[in-house]
XYZ file of C-alpha atoms in Angstrom:
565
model
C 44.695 51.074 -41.822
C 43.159 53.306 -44.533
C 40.544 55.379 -43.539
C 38.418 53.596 -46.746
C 39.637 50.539 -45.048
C 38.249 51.663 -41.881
C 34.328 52.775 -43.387
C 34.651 48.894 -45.277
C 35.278 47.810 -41.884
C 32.463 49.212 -40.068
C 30.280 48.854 -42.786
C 30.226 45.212 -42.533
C 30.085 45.195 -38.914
C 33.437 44.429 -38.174
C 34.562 46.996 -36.505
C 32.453 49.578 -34.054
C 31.735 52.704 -36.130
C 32.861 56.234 -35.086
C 29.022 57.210 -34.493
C 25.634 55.340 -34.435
C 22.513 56.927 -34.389
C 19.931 54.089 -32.577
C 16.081 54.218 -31.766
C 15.273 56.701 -34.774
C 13.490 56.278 -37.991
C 15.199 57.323 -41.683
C 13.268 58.764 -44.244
C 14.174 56.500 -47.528
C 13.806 59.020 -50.543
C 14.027 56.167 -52.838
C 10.985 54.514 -51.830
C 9.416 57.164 -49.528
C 9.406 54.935 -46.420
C 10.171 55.613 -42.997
C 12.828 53.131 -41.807
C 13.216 51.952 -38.224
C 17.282 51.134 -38.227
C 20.379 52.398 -37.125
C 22.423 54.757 -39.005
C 26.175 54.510 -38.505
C 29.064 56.812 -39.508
C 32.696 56.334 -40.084
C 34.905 59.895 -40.907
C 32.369 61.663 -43.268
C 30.716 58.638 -44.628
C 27.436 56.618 -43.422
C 28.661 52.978 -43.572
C 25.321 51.984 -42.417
C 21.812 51.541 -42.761
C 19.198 48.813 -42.679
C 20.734 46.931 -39.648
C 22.066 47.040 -35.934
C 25.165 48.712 -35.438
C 28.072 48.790 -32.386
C 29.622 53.058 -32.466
C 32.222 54.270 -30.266
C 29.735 56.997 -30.023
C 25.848 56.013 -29.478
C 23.292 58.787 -29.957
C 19.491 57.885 -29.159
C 16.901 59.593 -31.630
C 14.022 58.090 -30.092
C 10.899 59.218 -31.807
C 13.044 61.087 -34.620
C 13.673 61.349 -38.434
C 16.610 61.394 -40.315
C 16.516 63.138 -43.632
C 19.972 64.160 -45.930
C 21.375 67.174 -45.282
C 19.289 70.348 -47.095
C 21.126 71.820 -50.695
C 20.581 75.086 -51.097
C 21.102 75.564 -54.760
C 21.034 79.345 -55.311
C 22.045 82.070 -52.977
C 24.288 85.304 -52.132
C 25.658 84.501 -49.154
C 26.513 88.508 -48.974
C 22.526 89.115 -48.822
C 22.963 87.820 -45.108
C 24.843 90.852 -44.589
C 27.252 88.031 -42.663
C 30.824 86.963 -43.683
C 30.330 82.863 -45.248
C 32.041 82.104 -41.300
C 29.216 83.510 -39.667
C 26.318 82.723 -42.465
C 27.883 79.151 -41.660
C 27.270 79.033 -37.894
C 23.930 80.889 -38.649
C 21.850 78.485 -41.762
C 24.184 75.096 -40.552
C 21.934 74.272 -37.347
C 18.433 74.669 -39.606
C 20.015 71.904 -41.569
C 21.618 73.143 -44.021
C 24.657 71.446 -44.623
C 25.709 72.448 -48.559
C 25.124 75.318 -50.204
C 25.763 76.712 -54.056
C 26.891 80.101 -53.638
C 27.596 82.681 -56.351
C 29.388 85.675 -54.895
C 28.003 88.262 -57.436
C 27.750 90.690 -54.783
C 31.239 91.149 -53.839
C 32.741 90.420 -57.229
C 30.804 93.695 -58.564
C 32.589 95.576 -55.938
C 36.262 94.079 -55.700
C 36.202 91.583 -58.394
C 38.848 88.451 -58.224
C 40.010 89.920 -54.356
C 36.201 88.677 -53.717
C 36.204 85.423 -55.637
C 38.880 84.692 -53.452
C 38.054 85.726 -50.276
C 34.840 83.554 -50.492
C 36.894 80.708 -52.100
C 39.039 80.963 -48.537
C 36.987 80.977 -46.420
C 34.502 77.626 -48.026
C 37.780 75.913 -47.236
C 37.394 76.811 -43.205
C 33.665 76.224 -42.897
C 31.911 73.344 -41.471
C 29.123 73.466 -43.882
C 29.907 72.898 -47.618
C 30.165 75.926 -49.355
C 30.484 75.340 -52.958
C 31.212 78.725 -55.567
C 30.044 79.488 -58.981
C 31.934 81.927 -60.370
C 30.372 85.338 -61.250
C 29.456 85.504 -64.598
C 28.097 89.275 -65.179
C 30.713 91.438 -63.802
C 29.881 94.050 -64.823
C 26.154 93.353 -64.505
C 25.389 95.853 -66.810
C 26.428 98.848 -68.813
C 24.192 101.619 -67.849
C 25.746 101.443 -64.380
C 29.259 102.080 -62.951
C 30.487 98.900 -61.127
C 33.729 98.292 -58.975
C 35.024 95.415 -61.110
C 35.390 93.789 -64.566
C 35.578 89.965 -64.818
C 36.393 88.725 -67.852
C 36.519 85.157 -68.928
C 40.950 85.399 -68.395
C 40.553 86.578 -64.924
C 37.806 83.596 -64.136
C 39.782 80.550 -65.795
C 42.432 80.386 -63.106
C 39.851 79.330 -60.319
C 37.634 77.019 -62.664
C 39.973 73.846 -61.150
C 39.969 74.936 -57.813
C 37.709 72.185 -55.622
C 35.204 74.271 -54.535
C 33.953 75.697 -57.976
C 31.521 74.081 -59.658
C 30.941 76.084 -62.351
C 29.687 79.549 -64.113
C 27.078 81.575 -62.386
C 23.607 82.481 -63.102
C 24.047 84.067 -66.285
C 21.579 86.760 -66.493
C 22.876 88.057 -69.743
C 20.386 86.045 -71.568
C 20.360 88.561 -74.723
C 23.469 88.827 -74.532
C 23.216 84.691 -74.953
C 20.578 84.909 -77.704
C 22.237 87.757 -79.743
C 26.031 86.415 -79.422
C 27.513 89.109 -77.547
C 31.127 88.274 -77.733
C 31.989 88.759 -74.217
C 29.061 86.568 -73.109
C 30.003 84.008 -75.644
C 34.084 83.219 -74.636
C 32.238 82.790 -71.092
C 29.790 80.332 -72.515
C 32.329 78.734 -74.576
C 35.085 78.377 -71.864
C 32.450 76.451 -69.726
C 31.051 73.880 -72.270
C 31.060 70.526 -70.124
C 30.748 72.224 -67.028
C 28.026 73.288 -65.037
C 26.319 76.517 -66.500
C 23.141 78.740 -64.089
C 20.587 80.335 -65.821
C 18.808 83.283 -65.037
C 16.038 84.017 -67.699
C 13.096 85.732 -66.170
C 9.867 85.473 -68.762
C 11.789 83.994 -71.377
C 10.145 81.616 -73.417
C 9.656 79.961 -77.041
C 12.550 79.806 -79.331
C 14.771 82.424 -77.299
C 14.979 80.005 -74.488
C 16.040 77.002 -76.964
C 18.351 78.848 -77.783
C 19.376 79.983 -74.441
C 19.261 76.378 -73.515
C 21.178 75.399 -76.577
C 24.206 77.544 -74.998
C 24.449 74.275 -72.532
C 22.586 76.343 -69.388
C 20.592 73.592 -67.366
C 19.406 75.207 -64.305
C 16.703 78.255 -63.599
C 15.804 79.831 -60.223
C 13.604 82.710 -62.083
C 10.520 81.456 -63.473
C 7.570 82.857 -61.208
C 4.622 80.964 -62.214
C 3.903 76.928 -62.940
C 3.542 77.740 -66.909
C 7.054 79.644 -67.271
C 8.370 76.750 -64.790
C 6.694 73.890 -66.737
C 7.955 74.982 -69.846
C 11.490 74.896 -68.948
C 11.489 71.211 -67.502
C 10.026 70.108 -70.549
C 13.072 71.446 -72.367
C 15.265 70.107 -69.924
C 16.013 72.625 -67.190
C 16.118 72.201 -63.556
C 14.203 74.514 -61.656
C 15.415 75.555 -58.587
C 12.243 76.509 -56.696
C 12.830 80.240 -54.617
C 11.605 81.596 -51.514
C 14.178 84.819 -50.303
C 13.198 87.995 -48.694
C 12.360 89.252 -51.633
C 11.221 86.928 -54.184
C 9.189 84.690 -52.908
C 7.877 82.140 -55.846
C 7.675 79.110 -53.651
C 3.356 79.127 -53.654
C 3.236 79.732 -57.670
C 5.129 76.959 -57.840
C 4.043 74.787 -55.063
C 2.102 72.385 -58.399
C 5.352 71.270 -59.132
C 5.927 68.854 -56.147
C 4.920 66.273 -57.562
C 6.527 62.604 -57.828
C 6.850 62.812 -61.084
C 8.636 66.416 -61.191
C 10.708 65.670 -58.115
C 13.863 64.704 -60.324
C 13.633 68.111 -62.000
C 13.552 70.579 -59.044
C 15.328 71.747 -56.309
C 14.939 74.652 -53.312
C 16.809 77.771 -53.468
C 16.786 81.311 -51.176
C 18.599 83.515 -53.555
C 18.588 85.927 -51.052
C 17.496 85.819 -47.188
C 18.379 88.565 -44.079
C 18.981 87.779 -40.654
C 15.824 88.785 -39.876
C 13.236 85.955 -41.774
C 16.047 83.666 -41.027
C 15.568 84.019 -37.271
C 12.031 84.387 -37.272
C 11.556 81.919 -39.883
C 14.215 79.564 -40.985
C 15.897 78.827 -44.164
C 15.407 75.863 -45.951
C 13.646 74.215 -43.905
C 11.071 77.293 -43.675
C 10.623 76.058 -47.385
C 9.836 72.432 -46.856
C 7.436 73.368 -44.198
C 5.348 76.027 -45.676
C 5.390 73.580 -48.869
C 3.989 71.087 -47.165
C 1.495 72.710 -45.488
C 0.266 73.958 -48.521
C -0.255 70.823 -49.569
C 2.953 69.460 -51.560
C 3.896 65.876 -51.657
C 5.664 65.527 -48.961
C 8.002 62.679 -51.109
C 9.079 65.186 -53.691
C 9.863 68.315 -51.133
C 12.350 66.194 -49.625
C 13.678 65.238 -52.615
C 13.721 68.352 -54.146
C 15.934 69.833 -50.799
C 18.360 67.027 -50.966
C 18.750 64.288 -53.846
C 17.338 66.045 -56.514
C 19.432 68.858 -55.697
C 22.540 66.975 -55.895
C 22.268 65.571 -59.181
C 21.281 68.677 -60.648
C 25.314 70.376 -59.369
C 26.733 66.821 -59.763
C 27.318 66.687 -56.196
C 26.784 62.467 -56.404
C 28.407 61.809 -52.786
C 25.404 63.333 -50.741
C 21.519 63.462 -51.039
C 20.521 60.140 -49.343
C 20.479 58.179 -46.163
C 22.124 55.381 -47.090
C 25.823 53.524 -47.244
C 28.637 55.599 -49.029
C 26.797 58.924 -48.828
C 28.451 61.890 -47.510
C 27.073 61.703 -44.077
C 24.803 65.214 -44.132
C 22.155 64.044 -41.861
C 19.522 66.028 -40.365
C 17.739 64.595 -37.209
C 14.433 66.297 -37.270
C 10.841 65.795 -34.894
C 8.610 65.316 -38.122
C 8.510 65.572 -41.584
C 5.726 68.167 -41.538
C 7.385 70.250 -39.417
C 11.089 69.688 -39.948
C 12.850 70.983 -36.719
C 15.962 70.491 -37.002
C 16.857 68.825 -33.330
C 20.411 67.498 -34.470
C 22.537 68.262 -37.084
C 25.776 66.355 -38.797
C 27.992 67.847 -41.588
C 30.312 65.519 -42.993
C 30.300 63.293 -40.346
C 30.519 66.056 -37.868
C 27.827 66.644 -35.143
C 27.208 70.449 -35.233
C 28.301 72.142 -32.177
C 29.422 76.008 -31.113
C 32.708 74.059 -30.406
C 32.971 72.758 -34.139
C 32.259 76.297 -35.090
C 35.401 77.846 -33.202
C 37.445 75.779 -34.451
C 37.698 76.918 -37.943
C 40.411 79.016 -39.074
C 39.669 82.737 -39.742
C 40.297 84.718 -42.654
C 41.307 87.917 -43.285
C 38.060 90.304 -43.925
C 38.304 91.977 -47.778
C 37.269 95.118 -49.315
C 37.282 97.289 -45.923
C 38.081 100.629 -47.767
C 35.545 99.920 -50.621
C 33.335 103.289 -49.839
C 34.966 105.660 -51.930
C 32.189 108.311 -52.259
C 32.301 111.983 -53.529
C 31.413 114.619 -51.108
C 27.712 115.108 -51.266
C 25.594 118.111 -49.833
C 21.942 118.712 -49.994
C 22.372 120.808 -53.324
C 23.257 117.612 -55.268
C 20.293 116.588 -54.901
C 18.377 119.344 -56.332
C 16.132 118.503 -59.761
C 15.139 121.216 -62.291
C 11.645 121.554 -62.759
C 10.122 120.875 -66.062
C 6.765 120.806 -67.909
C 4.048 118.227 -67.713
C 4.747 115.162 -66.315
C 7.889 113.437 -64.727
C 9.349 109.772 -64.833
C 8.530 108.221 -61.381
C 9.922 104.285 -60.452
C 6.845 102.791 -58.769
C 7.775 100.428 -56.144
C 5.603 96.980 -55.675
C 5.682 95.754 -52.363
C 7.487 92.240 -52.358
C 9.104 92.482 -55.776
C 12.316 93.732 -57.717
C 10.491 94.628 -60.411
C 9.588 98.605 -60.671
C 7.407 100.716 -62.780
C 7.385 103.500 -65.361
C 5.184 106.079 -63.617
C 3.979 108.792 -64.777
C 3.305 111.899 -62.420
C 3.015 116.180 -62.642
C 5.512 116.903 -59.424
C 4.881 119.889 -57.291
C 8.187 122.878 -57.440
C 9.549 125.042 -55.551
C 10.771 127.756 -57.662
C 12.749 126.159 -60.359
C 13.323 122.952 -58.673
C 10.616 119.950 -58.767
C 9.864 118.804 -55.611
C 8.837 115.897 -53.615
C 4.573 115.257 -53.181
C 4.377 113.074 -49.634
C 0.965 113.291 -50.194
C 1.294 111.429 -53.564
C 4.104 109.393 -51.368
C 6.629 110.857 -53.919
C 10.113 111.062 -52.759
C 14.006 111.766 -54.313
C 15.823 109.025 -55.003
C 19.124 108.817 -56.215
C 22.238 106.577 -57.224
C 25.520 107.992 -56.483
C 28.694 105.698 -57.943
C 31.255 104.833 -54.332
C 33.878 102.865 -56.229
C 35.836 105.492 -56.904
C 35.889 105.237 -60.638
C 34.200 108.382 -61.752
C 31.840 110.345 -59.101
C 28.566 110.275 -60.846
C 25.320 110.596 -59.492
C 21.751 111.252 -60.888
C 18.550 112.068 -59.174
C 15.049 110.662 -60.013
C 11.516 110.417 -57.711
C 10.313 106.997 -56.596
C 6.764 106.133 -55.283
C 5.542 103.667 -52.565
C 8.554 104.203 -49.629
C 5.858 105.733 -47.356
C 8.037 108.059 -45.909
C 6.583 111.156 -44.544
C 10.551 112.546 -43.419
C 13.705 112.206 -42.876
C 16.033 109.188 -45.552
C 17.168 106.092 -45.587
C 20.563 104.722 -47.384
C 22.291 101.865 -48.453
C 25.321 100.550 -49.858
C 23.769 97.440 -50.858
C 22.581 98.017 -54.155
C 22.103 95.585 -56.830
C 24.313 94.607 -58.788
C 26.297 97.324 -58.899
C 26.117 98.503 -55.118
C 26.678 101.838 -55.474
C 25.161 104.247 -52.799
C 21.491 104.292 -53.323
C 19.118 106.757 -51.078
C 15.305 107.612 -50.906
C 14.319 110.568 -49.209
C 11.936 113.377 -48.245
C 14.613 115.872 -47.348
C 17.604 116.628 -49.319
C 19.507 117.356 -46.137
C 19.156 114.084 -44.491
C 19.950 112.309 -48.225
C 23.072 114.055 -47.761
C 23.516 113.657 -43.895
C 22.442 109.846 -44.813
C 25.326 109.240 -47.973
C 27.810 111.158 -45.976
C 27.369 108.692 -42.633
C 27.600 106.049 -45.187
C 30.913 106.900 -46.076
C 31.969 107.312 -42.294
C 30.936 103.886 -41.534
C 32.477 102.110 -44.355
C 29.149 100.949 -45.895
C 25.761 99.580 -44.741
C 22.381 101.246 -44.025
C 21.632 104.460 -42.544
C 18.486 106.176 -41.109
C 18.237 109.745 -40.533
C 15.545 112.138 -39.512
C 16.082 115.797 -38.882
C 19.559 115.753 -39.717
C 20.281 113.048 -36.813
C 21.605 109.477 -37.644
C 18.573 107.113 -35.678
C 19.715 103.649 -36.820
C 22.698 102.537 -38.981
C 24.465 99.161 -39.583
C 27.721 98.995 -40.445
C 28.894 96.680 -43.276
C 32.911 97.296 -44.168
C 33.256 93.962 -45.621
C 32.741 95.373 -49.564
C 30.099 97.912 -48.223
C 27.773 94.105 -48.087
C 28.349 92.523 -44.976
C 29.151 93.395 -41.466
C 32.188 91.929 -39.140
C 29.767 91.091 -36.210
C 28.618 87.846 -34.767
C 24.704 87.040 -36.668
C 22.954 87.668 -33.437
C 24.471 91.244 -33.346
C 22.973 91.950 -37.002
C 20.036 90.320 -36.330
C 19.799 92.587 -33.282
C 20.769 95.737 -35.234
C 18.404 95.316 -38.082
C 15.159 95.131 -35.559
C 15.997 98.797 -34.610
C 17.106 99.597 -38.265
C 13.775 98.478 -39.844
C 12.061 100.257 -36.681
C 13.416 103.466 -37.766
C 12.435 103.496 -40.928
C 9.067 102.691 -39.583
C 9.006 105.702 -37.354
C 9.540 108.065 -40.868
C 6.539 106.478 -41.925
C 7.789 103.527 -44.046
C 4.944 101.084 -45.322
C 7.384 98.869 -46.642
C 7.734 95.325 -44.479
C 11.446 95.436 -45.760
C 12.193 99.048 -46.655
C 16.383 98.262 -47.009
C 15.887 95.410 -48.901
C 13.151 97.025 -51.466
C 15.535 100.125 -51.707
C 18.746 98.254 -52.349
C 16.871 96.631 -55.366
C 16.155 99.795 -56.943
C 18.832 99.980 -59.375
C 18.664 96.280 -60.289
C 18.138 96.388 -64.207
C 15.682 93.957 -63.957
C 12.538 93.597 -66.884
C 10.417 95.229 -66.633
C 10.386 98.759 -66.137
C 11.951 101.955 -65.222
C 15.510 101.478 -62.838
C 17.731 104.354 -61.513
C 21.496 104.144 -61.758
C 24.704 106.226 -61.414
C 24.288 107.691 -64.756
C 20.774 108.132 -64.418
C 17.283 106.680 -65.402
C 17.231 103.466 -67.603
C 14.252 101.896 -69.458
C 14.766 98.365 -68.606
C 12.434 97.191 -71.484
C 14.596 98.879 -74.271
C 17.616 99.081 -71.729
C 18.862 102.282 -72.198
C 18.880 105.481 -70.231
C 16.212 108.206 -70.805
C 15.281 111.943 -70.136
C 12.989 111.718 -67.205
């Protein structure tokens, strides 16, 4: 017998299913009931619903909800600082049982090697993992990257299963003006599945960024910019990450009415507010509470979601669905208590038996020899260029301050909470490195480093001492990548991260673990930052508006070129 011939079978009642799920409730996203029935399973379909079934297995859920599985529609799984194995055995259990990846991250550092060791390993995990493939590689110009990806080196994975299309494509002058290079991308994809990524953008340059055939958005920040692009036909993909965090500005659009046009994404999300938190289902909580319709946020993390990637098998309780079930203790507070992917109950025993693959991009760190004199800057008349850091955002700005010297050199001002930054290119391409001053760190001593540095992820470091920048980069280099924190020339908290300089080789609960004495380091140089690592590995990110450091040196995002500070 066919295993189709087996799910007709126990759909009808025939036959016992493989798994039953009896005394629970299911929550019907169709008509936004609660449904007392059984819910039965055969392979990775529910065959079931709306009557009594016979399983080989019976599971009581007494007292519980079922909901579909949770979609997240826009993250980088490398901001876990976990390989897609462990990310899997870390987000599955909150209920999270497909997510739309773009590995950006790692294809800026190794480029096609990374496409493929993410396309690998979605093949072993338990939860789907589907890929969009990297559309801005090179993310920009003004900075030195460890890759180029153009359109001939992406076409050979568009047919593989797991792709579903082209990545956010944050290029969106490049969209509006024609750039060439962003225009064989745009025209390779036509009929498939396109991201967008067009922060502010509005009028008639987003028609015609729309007009390029881009139907989804994870960047508008308010309910205007958001409300705007439905009504020209995007989907927005509500976010809530460490960083950007746009889920109360746009709590208005939960609505019943809306809840075809939006979706839940995390962008990006540590180990940290995932443990202490949750992931998605930290998102339909808070929304809730907040006072969303409860109707739409489940929609929204599950149906909606779907339809917006094409993903037509999943994104409802009911017969012929992919059976991604969540069994949860109430809607309000959604807990996950039991959780099947594919048909699969969700167990550390489901976990080990995946396959492993082969870590990538171990010798990635390729770093020129750095003392405390590269750090020096000349001093110069009237005032200096200064990146102001906002707490919470990825946005900088152009600040304008008179720094202190000592003898030629300009110096830091802690009491101004003025420090050195600087960018310092570890692909091995070229060696450069420029030096700026940043404001709104905290830190009264000592530096803190990073690998992970968008979208380029070259060395970034902020510091109040030019000898523990250069005790900081050089660790950096020892370790293979990650954070460092030193103070007084010592090394007092470091993670390492080989994989690409982005993500470490350890189990989640090791990270996790690591990062509470990381982040209490920085704390102890005075950091004011809630997430100092992830505000300083945003730095560079050529995001508008306003002033961004690099490896060549200071850019001015608004007219995006580099300038004299």
């Amino acid at each position: 017998m066919s295993e189709l011939e087996r799910m007709i079978d126990a759909g009808t009642g025939r036959t016992p299913a493989d798994i039953v799920l009896k005394g629970g409730r299911f929550y019907d996203l169709v008509t936004g009931d609660l449904v007392a029935s059984d819910i039965a399973i055969t392979g990775d379909r529910i065959v079931g619903t709306y009557g009594d079934y016979k399983g080989a297995v019976e599971i009581d859920i007494t007292g519980r909800i079922v909901v579909p599985g949770f979609i997240d529609t826009h993250l980088h799984i490398e901001s876990s600082l976990v390989t897609p194995h462990e990310f899997d055995r870390c987000v599955l259990p909150y209920g999270v049982t497909t997510v739309i990846c773009d590995p950006h991250e790692i294809a800026n550092v190794l480029g096609t090697e990374g496409l493929q060791f993410f396309l690998d390993s979605a093949a072993e995990t338990i939860m789907d993992i589907r890929v969009q493939l990297s559309s801005c590689v090179p993310a920009t110009h003004l900075e030195t990257a460890g890759a180029d990806l153009p359109i001939e080196r992406l076409l050979p994975f568009r047919k593989h299963p797991k792709v579903i299309g082209l990545a956010e494509f944050m290029n969106f002058p490049g969209v509006i003006h024609k750039d060439p290079i962003a225009m064989a991308k745009l025209e390779a994809f036509q009929g498939g599945h396109i991201d967008g990524h067009a922060p502010l953008l509005s009028g008639y340059g987003l028609n015609g960024y729309i007009s390029a055939g881009i139907r989804t958005e994870h960047e508008a920040t308010s309910a205007e910019e958001a409300m705007e692009k439905i009504r020209k036909g995007m989907h927005i993909l509500i976010r809530e990450g460490s960083v950007s965090k746009d889920l109360k500005a746009l709590t208005p659009l939960f609505t019943e009415r809306l809840s075809p046009f939006i979706a839940l994404c995390t962008d990006d999300r540590n180990p940290l507010d995932i443990a202490e938190q949750g992931h998605l289902d930290y998102l339909i909580r808070t929304a809730i509470a907040d006072g969303a319709d409860i109707l739409a946020v489940y929609r929204a993390a599950s149906i909606s979601a779907a339809r917006a990637f094409g993903l037509m098998d999943r994104g409802l309780v009911a017969p012929g669905r992919r059976a991604d079930l969540v069994v949860i203790d109430s809607l309000e507070n959604c807990k996950a208590d039991m959780v099947f992917s594919g048909g699969r109950k969700v167990t550390e025993a489901l976990f080990a038996s995946r396959k492993p693959v082969a870590p990538v991009g171990t010798d990635s760190v390729r770093a020129p020899e750095i003392t405390a004199a590269d750090f020096a800057v000349p001093a110069r008349q009237g005032e200096s260029s200064v990146l102001g850091v906002i707490p919470g955002k990825i946005i900088t700005e152009h600040r304008r301050h008179r720094l202190p010297s000592r003898g030629n050199q300009a110096s830091v001002d802690l009491e101004n909470d003025i420090l050195k930054v600087s960018v310092i290119e570890r692909h091995g391409k070229n060696g450069n490195r420029a030096v700026g001053f940043v404001q709104g760190f905290g830190l009264k001593k000592g530096a803190i480093a990073s690998t992970v540095g968008h979208d380029s992820h070259n060395i970034c470091v902020v510091g109040a001492d030019d000898e523990d920048m250069a005790v900081a980069v050089r660790r950096l280099s020892e370790i293979r990548g990650g954070f460092v924190v030193v103070e007084g020339g010592k090394v007092t908290g470091e993670i390492a991260l080989p994989v690409a300089g982005l993500m470490s080789l350890e189990p989640y609960e090791s990270v996790r673990d690591t990062l509470h004495h990381l982040r209490e380091a920085a704390y102890a140089l005075g950091s004011t930052l809630q997430e100092p690592f992830l505000q300083l590995a945003f730095l560079p990110l050529p995001v508008i508006p306003h002033l961004k450091i690099s490896d060549k040196g200071l850019v001015d995002v608004d007219k995006f070129e580099l300038i004299d500070g």
